[in-house]
Coordinates of C-alpha atoms and ligand atoms in Angstrom, one line a residue:
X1 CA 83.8 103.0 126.4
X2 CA 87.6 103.2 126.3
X3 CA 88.3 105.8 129.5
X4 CA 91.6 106.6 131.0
X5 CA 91.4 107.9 134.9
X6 CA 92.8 110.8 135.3
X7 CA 93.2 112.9 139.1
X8 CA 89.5 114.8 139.3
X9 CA 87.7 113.6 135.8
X10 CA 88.3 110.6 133.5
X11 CA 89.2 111.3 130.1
X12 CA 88.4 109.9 126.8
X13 CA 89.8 109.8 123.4
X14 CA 89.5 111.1 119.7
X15 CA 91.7 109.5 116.7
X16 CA 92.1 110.5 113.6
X17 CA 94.3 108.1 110.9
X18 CA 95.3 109.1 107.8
X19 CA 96.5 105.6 106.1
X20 CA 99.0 105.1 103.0
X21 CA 98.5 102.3 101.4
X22 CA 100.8 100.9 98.5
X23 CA 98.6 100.7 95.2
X24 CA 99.6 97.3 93.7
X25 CA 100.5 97.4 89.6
X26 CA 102.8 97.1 87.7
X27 CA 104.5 100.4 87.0
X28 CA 104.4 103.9 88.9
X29 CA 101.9 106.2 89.4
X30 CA 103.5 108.7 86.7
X31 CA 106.1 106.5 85.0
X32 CA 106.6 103.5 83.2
X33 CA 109.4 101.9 85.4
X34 CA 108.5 99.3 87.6
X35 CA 106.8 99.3 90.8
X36 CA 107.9 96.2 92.4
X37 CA 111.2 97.8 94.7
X38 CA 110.9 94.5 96.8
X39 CA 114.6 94.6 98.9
X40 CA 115.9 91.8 96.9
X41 CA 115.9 94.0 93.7
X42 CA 119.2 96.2 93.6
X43 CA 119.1 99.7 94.5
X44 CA 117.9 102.3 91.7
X45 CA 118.0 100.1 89.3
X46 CA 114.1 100.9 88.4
X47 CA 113.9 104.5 88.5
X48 CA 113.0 106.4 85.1
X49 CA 113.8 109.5 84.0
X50 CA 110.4 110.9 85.2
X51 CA 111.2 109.4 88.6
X52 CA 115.1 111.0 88.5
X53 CA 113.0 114.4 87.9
X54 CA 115.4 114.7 84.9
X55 CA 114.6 118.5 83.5
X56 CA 111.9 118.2 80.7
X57 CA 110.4 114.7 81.6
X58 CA 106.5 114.7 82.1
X59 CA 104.8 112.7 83.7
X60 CA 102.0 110.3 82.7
X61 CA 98.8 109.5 84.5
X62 CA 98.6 105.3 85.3
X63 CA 95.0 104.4 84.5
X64 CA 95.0 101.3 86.2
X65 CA 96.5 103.2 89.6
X66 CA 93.4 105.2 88.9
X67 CA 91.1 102.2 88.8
X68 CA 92.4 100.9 91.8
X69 CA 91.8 104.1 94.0
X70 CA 88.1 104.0 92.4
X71 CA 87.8 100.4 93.2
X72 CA 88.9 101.2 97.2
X73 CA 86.7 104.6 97.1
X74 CA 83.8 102.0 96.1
X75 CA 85.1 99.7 98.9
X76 CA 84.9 102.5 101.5
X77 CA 81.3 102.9 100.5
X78 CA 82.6 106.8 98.9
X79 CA 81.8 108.9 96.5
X80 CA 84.0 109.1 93.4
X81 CA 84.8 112.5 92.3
X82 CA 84.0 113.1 88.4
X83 CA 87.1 115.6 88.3
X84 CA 90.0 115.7 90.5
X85 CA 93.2 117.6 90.1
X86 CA 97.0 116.5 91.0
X87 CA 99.3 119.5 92.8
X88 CA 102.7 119.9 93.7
X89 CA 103.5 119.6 97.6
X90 CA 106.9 120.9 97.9
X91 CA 109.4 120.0 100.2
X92 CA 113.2 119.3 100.1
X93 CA 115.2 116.3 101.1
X94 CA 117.5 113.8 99.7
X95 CA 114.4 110.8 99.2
X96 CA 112.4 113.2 96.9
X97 CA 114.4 113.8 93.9
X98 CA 111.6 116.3 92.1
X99 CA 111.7 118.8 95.2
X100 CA 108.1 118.1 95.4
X101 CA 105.7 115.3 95.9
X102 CA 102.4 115.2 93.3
X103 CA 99.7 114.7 95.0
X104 CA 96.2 115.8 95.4
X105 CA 95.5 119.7 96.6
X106 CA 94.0 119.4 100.4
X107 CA 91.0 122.1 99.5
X108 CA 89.7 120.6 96.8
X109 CA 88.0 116.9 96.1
X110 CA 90.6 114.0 95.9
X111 CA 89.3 111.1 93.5
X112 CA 87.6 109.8 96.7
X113 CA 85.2 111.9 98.6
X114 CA 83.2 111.0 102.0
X115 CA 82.8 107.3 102.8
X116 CA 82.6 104.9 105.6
X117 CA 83.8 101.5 106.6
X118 CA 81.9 99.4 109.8
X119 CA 84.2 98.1 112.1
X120 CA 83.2 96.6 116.1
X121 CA 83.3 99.3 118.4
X122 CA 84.5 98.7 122.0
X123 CA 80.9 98.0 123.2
X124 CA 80.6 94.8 120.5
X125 CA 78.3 96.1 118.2
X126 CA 78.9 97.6 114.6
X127 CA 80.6 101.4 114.8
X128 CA 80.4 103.2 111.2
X129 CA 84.0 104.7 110.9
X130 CA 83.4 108.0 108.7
X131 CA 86.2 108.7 105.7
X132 CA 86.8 112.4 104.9
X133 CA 89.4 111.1 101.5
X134 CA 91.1 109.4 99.9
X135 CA 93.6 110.5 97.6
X136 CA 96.6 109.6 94.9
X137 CA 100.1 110.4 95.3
X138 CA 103.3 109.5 94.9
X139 CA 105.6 107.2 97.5
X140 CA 109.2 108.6 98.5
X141 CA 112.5 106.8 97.6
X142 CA 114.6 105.2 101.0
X143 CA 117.4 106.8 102.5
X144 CA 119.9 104.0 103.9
X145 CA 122.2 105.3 106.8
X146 CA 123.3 102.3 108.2
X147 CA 125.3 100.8 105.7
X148 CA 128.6 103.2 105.9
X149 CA 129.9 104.9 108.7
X150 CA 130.3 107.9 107.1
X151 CA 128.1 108.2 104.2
X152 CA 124.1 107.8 103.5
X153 CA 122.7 106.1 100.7
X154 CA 119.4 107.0 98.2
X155 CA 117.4 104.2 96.7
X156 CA 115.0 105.4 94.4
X157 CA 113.0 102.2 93.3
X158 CA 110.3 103.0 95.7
X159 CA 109.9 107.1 94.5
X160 CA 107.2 107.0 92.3
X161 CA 105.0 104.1 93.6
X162 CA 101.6 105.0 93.6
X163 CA 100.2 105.8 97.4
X164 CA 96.6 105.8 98.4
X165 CA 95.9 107.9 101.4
X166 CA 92.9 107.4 103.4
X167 CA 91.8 109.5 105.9
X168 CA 89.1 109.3 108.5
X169 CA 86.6 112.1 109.0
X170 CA 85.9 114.2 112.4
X171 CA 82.4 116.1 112.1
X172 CA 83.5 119.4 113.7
X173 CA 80.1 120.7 113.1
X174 CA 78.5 118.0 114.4
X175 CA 80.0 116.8 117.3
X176 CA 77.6 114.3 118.4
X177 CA 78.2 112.1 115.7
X178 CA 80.6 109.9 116.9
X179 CA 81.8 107.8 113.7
X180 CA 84.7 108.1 115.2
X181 CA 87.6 106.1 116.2
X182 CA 87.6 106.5 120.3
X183 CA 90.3 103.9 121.7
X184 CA 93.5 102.0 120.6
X185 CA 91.5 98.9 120.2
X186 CA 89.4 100.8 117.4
X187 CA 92.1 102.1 115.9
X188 CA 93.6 98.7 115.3
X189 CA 90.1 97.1 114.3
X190 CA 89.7 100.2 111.7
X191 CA 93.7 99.5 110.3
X192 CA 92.6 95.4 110.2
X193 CA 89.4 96.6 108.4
X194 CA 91.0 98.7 105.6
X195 CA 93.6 96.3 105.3
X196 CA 91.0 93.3 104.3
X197 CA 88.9 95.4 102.1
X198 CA 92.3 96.6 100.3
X199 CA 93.6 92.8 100.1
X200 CA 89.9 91.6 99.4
X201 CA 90.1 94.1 96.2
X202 CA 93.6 93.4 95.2
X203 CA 94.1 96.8 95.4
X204 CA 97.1 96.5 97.8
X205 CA 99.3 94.0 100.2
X206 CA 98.3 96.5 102.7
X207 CA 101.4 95.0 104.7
X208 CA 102.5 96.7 107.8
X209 CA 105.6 94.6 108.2
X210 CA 106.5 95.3 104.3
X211 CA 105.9 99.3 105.0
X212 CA 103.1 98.7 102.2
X213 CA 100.6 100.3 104.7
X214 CA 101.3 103.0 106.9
X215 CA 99.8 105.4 109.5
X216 CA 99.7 108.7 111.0
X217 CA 97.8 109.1 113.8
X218 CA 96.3 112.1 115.5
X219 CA 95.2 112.3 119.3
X220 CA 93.2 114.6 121.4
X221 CA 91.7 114.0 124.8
X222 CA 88.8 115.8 126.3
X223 CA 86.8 114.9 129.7
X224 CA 84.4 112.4 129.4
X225 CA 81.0 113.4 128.5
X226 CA 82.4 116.8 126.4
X227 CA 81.4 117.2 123.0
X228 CA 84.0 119.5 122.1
X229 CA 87.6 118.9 120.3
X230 CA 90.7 119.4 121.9
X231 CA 93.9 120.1 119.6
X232 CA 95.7 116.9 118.5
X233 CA 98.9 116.1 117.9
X234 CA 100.1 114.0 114.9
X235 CA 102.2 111.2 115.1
X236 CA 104.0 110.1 112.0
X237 CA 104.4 106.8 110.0
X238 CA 103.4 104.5 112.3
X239 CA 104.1 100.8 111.0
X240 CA 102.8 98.2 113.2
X241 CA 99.3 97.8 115.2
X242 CA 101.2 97.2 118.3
X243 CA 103.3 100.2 118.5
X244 CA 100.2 102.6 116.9
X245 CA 98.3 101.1 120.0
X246 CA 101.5 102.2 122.4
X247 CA 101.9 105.7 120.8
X248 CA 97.9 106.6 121.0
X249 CA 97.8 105.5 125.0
X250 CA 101.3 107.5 125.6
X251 CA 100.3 110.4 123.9
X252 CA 96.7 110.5 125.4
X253 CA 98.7 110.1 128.7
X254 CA 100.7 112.6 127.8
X255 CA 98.0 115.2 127.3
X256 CA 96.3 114.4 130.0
X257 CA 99.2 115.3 132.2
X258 CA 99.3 118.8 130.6
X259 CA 95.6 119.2 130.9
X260 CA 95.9 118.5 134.5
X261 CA 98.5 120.1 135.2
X262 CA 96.9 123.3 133.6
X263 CA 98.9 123.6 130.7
X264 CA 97.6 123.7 126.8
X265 CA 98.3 120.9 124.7
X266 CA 100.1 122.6 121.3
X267 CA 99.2 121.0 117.8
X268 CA 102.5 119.2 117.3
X269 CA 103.9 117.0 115.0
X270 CA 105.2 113.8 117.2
X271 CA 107.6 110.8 116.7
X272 CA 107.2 107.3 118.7
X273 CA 110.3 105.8 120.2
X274 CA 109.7 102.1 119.3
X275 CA 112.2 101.4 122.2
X276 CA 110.8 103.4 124.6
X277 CA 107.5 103.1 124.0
X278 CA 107.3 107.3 123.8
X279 CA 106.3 110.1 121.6
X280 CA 108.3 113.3 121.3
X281 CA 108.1 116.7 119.7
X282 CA 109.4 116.4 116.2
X283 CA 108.5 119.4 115.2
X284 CA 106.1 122.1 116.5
X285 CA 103.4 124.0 115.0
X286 CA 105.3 127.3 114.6
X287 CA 107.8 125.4 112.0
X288 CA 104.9 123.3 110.5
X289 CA 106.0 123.1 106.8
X290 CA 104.6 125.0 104.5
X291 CA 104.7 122.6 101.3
X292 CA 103.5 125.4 98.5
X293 CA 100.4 123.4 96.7
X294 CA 99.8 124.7 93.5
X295 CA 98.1 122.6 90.5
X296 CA 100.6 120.4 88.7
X297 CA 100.9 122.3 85.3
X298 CA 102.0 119.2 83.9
X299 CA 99.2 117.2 84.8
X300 CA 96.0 117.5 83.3
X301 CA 92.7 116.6 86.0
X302 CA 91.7 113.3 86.2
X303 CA 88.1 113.2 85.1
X304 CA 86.2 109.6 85.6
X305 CA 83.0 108.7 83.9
X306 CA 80.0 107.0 85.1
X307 CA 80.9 103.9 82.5
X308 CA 83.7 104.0 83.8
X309 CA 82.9 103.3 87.8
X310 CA 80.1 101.3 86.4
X311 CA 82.7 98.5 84.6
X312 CA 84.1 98.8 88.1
X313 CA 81.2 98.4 90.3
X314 CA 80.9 95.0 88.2
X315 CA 84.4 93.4 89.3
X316 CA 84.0 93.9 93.1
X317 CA 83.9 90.7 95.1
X318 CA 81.9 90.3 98.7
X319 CA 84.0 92.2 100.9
X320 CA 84.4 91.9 105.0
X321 CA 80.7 93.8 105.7
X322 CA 78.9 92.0 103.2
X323 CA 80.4 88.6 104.9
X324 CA 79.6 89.7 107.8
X325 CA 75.7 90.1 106.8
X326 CA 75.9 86.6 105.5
X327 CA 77.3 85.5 109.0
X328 CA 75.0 87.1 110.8
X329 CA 72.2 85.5 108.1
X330 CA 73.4 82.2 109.5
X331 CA 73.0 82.6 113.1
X332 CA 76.3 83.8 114.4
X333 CA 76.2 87.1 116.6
X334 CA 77.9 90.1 115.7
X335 CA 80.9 89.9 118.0
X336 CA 81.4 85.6 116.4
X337 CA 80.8 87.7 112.6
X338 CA 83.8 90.3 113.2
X339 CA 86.4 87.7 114.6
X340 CA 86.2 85.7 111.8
X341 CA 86.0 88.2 109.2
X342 CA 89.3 89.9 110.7
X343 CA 91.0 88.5 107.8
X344 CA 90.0 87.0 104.6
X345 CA 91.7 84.2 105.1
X346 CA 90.2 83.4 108.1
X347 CA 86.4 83.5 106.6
X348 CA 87.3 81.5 103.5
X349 CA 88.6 78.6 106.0
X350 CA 85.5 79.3 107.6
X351 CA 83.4 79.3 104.6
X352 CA 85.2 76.0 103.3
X353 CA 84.8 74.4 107.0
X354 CA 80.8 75.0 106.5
X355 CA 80.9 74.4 103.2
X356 CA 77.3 75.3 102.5
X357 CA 75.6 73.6 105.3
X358 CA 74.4 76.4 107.8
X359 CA 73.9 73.9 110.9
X360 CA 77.6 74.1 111.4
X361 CA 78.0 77.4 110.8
X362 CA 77.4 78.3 115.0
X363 CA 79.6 75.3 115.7
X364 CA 82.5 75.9 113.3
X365 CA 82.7 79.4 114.7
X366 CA 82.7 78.5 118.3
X367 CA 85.4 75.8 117.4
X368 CA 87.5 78.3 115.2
X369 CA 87.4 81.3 117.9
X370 CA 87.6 79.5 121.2
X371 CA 90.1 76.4 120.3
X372 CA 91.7 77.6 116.9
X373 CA 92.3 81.3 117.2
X374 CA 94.4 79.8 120.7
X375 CA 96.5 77.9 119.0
X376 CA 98.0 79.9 116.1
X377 CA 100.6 77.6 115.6
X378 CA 98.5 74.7 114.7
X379 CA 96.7 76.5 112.0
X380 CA 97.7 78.5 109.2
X381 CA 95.0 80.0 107.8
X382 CA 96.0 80.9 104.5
X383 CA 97.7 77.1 103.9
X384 CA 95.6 75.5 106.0
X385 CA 93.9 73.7 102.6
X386 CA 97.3 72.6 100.8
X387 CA 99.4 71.7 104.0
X388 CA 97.3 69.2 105.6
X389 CA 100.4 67.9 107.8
X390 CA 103.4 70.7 107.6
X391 CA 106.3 70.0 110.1
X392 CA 106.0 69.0 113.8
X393 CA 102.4 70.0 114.5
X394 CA 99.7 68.9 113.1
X395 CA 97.8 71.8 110.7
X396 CA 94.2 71.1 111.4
X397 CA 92.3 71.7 107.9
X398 CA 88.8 72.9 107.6
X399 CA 87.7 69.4 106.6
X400 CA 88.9 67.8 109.7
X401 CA 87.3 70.4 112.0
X402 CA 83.6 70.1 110.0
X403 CA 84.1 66.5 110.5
X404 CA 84.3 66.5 114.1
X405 CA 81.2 69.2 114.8
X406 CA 79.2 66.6 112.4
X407 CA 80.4 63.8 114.9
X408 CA 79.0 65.9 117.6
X409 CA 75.7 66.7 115.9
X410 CA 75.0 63.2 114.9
X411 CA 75.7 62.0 118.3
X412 CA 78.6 59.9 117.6
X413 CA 80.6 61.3 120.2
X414 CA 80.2 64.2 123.3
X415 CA 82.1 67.3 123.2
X416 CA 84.6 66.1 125.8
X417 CA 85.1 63.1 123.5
X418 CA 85.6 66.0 120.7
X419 CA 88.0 67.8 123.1
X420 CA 89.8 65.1 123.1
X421 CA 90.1 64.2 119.6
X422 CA 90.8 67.8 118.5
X423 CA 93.6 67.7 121.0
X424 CA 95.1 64.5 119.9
X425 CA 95.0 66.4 116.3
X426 CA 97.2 69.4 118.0
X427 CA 99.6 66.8 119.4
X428 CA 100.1 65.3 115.7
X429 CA 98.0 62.3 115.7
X430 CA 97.2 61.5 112.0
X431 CA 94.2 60.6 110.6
X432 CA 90.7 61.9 110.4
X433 CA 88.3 62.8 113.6
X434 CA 86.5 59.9 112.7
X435 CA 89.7 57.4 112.3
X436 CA 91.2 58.5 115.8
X437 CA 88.0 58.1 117.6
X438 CA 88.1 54.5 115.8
X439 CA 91.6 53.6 116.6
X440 CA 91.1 55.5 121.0
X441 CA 87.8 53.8 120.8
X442 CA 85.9 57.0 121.7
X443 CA 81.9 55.9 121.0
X444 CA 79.7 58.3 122.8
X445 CA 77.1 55.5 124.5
X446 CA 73.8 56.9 124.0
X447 CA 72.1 53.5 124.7
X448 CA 70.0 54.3 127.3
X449 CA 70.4 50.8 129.0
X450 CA 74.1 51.1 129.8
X451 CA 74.0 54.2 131.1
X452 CA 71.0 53.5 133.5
X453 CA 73.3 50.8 134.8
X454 CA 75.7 53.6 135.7
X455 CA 73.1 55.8 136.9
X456 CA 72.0 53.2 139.3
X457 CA 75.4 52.3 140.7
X458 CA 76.1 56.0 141.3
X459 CA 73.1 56.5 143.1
X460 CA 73.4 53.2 144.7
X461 CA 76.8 54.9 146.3
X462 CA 76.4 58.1 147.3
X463 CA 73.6 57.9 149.5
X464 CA 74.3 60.9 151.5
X465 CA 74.6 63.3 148.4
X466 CA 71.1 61.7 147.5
X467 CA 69.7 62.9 150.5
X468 CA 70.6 66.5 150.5
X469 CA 69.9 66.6 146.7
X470 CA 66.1 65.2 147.8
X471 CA 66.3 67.6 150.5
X472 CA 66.8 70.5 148.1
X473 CA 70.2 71.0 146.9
X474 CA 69.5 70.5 143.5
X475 CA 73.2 72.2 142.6
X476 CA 74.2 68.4 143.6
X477 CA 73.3 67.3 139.7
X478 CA 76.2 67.9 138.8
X479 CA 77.9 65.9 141.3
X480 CA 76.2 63.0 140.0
X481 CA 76.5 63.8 136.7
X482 CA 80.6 63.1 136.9
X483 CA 79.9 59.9 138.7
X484 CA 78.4 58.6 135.7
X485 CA 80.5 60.6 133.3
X486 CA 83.4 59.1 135.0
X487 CA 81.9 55.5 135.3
X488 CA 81.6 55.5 131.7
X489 CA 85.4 56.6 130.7
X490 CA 83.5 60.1 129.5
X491 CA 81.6 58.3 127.1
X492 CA 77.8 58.6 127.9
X493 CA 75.8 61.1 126.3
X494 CA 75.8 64.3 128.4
X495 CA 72.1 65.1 127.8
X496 CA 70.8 61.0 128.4
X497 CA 72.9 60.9 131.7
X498 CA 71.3 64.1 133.1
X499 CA 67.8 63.2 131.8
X500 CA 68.2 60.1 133.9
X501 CA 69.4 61.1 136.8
X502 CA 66.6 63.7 137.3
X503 CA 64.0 61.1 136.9
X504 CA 66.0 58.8 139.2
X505 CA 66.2 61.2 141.5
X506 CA 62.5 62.9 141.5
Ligands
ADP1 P1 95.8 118.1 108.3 O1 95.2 119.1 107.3 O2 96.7 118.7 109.3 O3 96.3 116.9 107.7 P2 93.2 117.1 108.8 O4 92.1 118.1 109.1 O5 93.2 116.6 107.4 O6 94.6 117.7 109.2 O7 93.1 115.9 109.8 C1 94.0 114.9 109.8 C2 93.3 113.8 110.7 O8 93.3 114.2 112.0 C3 91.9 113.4 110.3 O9 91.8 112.0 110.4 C4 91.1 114.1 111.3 O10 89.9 113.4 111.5 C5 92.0 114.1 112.5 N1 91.7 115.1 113.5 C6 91.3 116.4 113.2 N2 91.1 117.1 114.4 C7 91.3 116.2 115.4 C8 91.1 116.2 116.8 N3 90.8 117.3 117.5 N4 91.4 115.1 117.5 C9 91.7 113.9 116.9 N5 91.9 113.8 115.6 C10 91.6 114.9 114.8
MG2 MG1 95.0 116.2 106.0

């Protein structure tokens, strides 16, 4: 369990994340003007009158926005609400031309109800993260301040663009369910995990870096073992794992200070310093906003039919749990299950590594997580299949790597042969596994007569060590074991040399 010391009790954490992703179609949530506002498209050159808020415009529910939220509400494991309503959330500023936002009322359903996704808790095994929501609404245009010295600038090709917001679920009532996100490494496995399942379903880029995914994230502290909830604070549009992981350790920090310094934590809106690595008060409870919900009387509810969710149901591909099931099915533990299935690029280079033959699945894995998820550089997983070489280093493909652990299984070479091989295919040695250990002459020697030669000679030399290993020191093995290992130019089969010397040495 995540734990930070504090002076007389150590402290643990509660998050709650309330995540925008960017819907991906074509046009906006209410409007038919495009949704793409990529920065290479010029400013407000795709806003429609709807999205300008000129006076009479009304606007028009996107279906397919509305199949998308159903088909993440299906991918959170949620319920889908028969009849949802849109509202108006009011608030002023120069990136909202309609004065409000529409969006779905707080008190009543949202198209997506309770759910869960299952992410790796702290301890290694599978932690259900509850969902409270997930609702529709609108994105906000961009304000630009840095290009004049004087003046600030409104883009509007983002105002419109359909936003899913997820939010996780706290069970006030019942506090000892703890589907709950509980440290910063959680909170970055949950973000990874909705990302995948939104990218899995095409439902959005779910990109950080492109501000396609964003999060607030609320904190409260309370002494280890407590059941109760502390007030949190809220810290706003958070757009990178790094700094969300900074800003929940600060502010937990922070609290912790007050609590021990007995003061009372106030429910506070917060903003991280990326610089500083800080949160401040950005605004405080007493001028929370009051945005002024009230049912859009423009819109009418969005009502969904069973057929409807059904047709759905029937496009949905096998997304990060289920592949984790199938993993798991082929003999890899949780903890090998979740690294691989971090993104969905990694577990199809996985998938096209095995390639349907389960006897390499623990092998691939072991390979992928300990040599290739250290070397980023020499993998890409997404182009790993179409860029075979790219560049200086050598991109090794899922082919290549399947062919090595089949040179291992088959007892054509030993793993420090393989080692060796793999790293030759870091260092841009071209070819196949099987053409470099042609052209290093890298054989494993599993003829038993050679290596007895070796075996002999290494006894033959170290008569001293043979003594204390007869005498009991048994540890010694492995002493012998490198003689013959190195006698051989690290060729001899690993398990033949230590079967022999045993014997020899009985
Ligand atoms: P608001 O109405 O202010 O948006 P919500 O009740 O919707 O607040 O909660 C927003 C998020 O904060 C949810 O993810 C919720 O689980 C989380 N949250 C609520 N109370 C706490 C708390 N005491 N500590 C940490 N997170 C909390
Ligand atoms: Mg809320």
């Amino acid at each position: 369990m995540f734990t930070i010391k504090g002076k007389t009790t150590d402290w643990e954490l509660v998050i709650g994340l309330e995540t925008h992703i960017e819907v991906l179609s074509n046009s906006k949530l209410f409007s038919g003007a495009s949704a793409n506002y990529n920065p290479t498209i010029a400013p407000n050159t795709q806003v429609s009158m709807v999205d300008a808020a000129m006076p009479g415009m009304l606007p028009v529910l996107n279906e397919f926005c509305v199949e998308q939220a159903i088909k993440m509400g299906l991918g959170l494991n949620a319920e889908i609400s028969r009849k949802s309503k849109f509202a108006r959330k009011q608030y002023f500023y120069p990136d909202l031309p309609q004065g409000y936002q529409i969006s779905q009322p707080a008190e009543e359903p949202p198209v997506v109800g309770r759910g869960w996704v299952e992410i790796m808790g702290d301890d290694g095994k599978p932690k259900k993260i509850l969902i409270e929501r997930a609702h529709l609404e609108q994105d906000a245009g961009k304000l630009k301040h840095d290009v004049h010295p004087t003046k600030s600038f409104a883009d509007y090709n983002r105002t419109g663009v359909a936003l899913l917001e997820i939010v996780t679920f706290l069970d006030t009532k019942n506090p000892e369910n703890n589907s709950y996100i509980t440290s910063p490494d959680e909170a970055e496995r949950y973000l990874r995990e909705i990302r995948e399942i939104a990218r899995a379903l095409g439902v959005s880029k779910a990109n950080m870096e492109e501000g396609s995914m964003r999060a607030d994230v609320n904190v409260s502290v309370r002494p280890v073992g407590s059941n109760e909830f502390r007030t949190r604070t809220e810290t706003k549009n958070m757009v990178s794992f790094k700094f969300i992981k900074s800003a929940i350790e600060y502010e937990a920090r922070r609290q912790i200070e007050i609590y021990e310094n007995g003061g009372t934590v106030s429910q506070d809106t917060m903003r991280y310093s990326q610089s500083e690595g800080t949160t401040s008060v950005m605004r405080s409870k007493e001028d929370a906003l009051d945005y002024r919900y009230f049912p859009d009387p423009d819109l009418l509810p969005l009502e969904i039919s069973d057929e409807m969710i059904e047709r759905i149901k029937q496009t949905m591909p096998e997304l990060p749990a289920a592949t984790r099931a199938r993993y798991i099915s082929m003999g890899l533990n949780e903890y090998d299950a979740a690294r691989l299935t971090e993104s969905t690029d990694i577990s199809k280079w996985f998938d096209t590594a095995v390639n349907g033959k389960s006897e390499r699945a623990k092998p691939i894995a072991n390979w992928m997580i300990s040599e290739l998820f250290a070397h980023p550089e020499n993998w890409d997983a997404k182009n790993a299949v179409d860029t075979a070489e790219q560049g200086e280093a050598r991109i090794i493909t899922p082919e290549n790597l399947a062919e090595l652990v089949d040179m291992i299984s088959a007892n054509e070479i030993n793993g420090k042969q393989a080692k060796e091989i793999f790293i030759k295919m870091l260092d841009g040695e071209s070819g196949t596994p099987k053409e470099i250990a042609d052209r290093f002459g890298m054989k494993q020697i599993t003829d038993t007569g050679a290596i007895e030669k070796a075996v002999d000679d290494v006894i033959a030399a170290n008569h001293a060590q043979v003594e204390q290993y007869k005498s009991g020191k048994v540890g010694l093995l492995g002493f012998f074991v490198g003689g013959v290992m190195k006698a051989t130019g690290g060729k001899a089969n690993p398990a033949v040399v230590n079967e022999l010397l045993k014997k020899k040495l009985a």
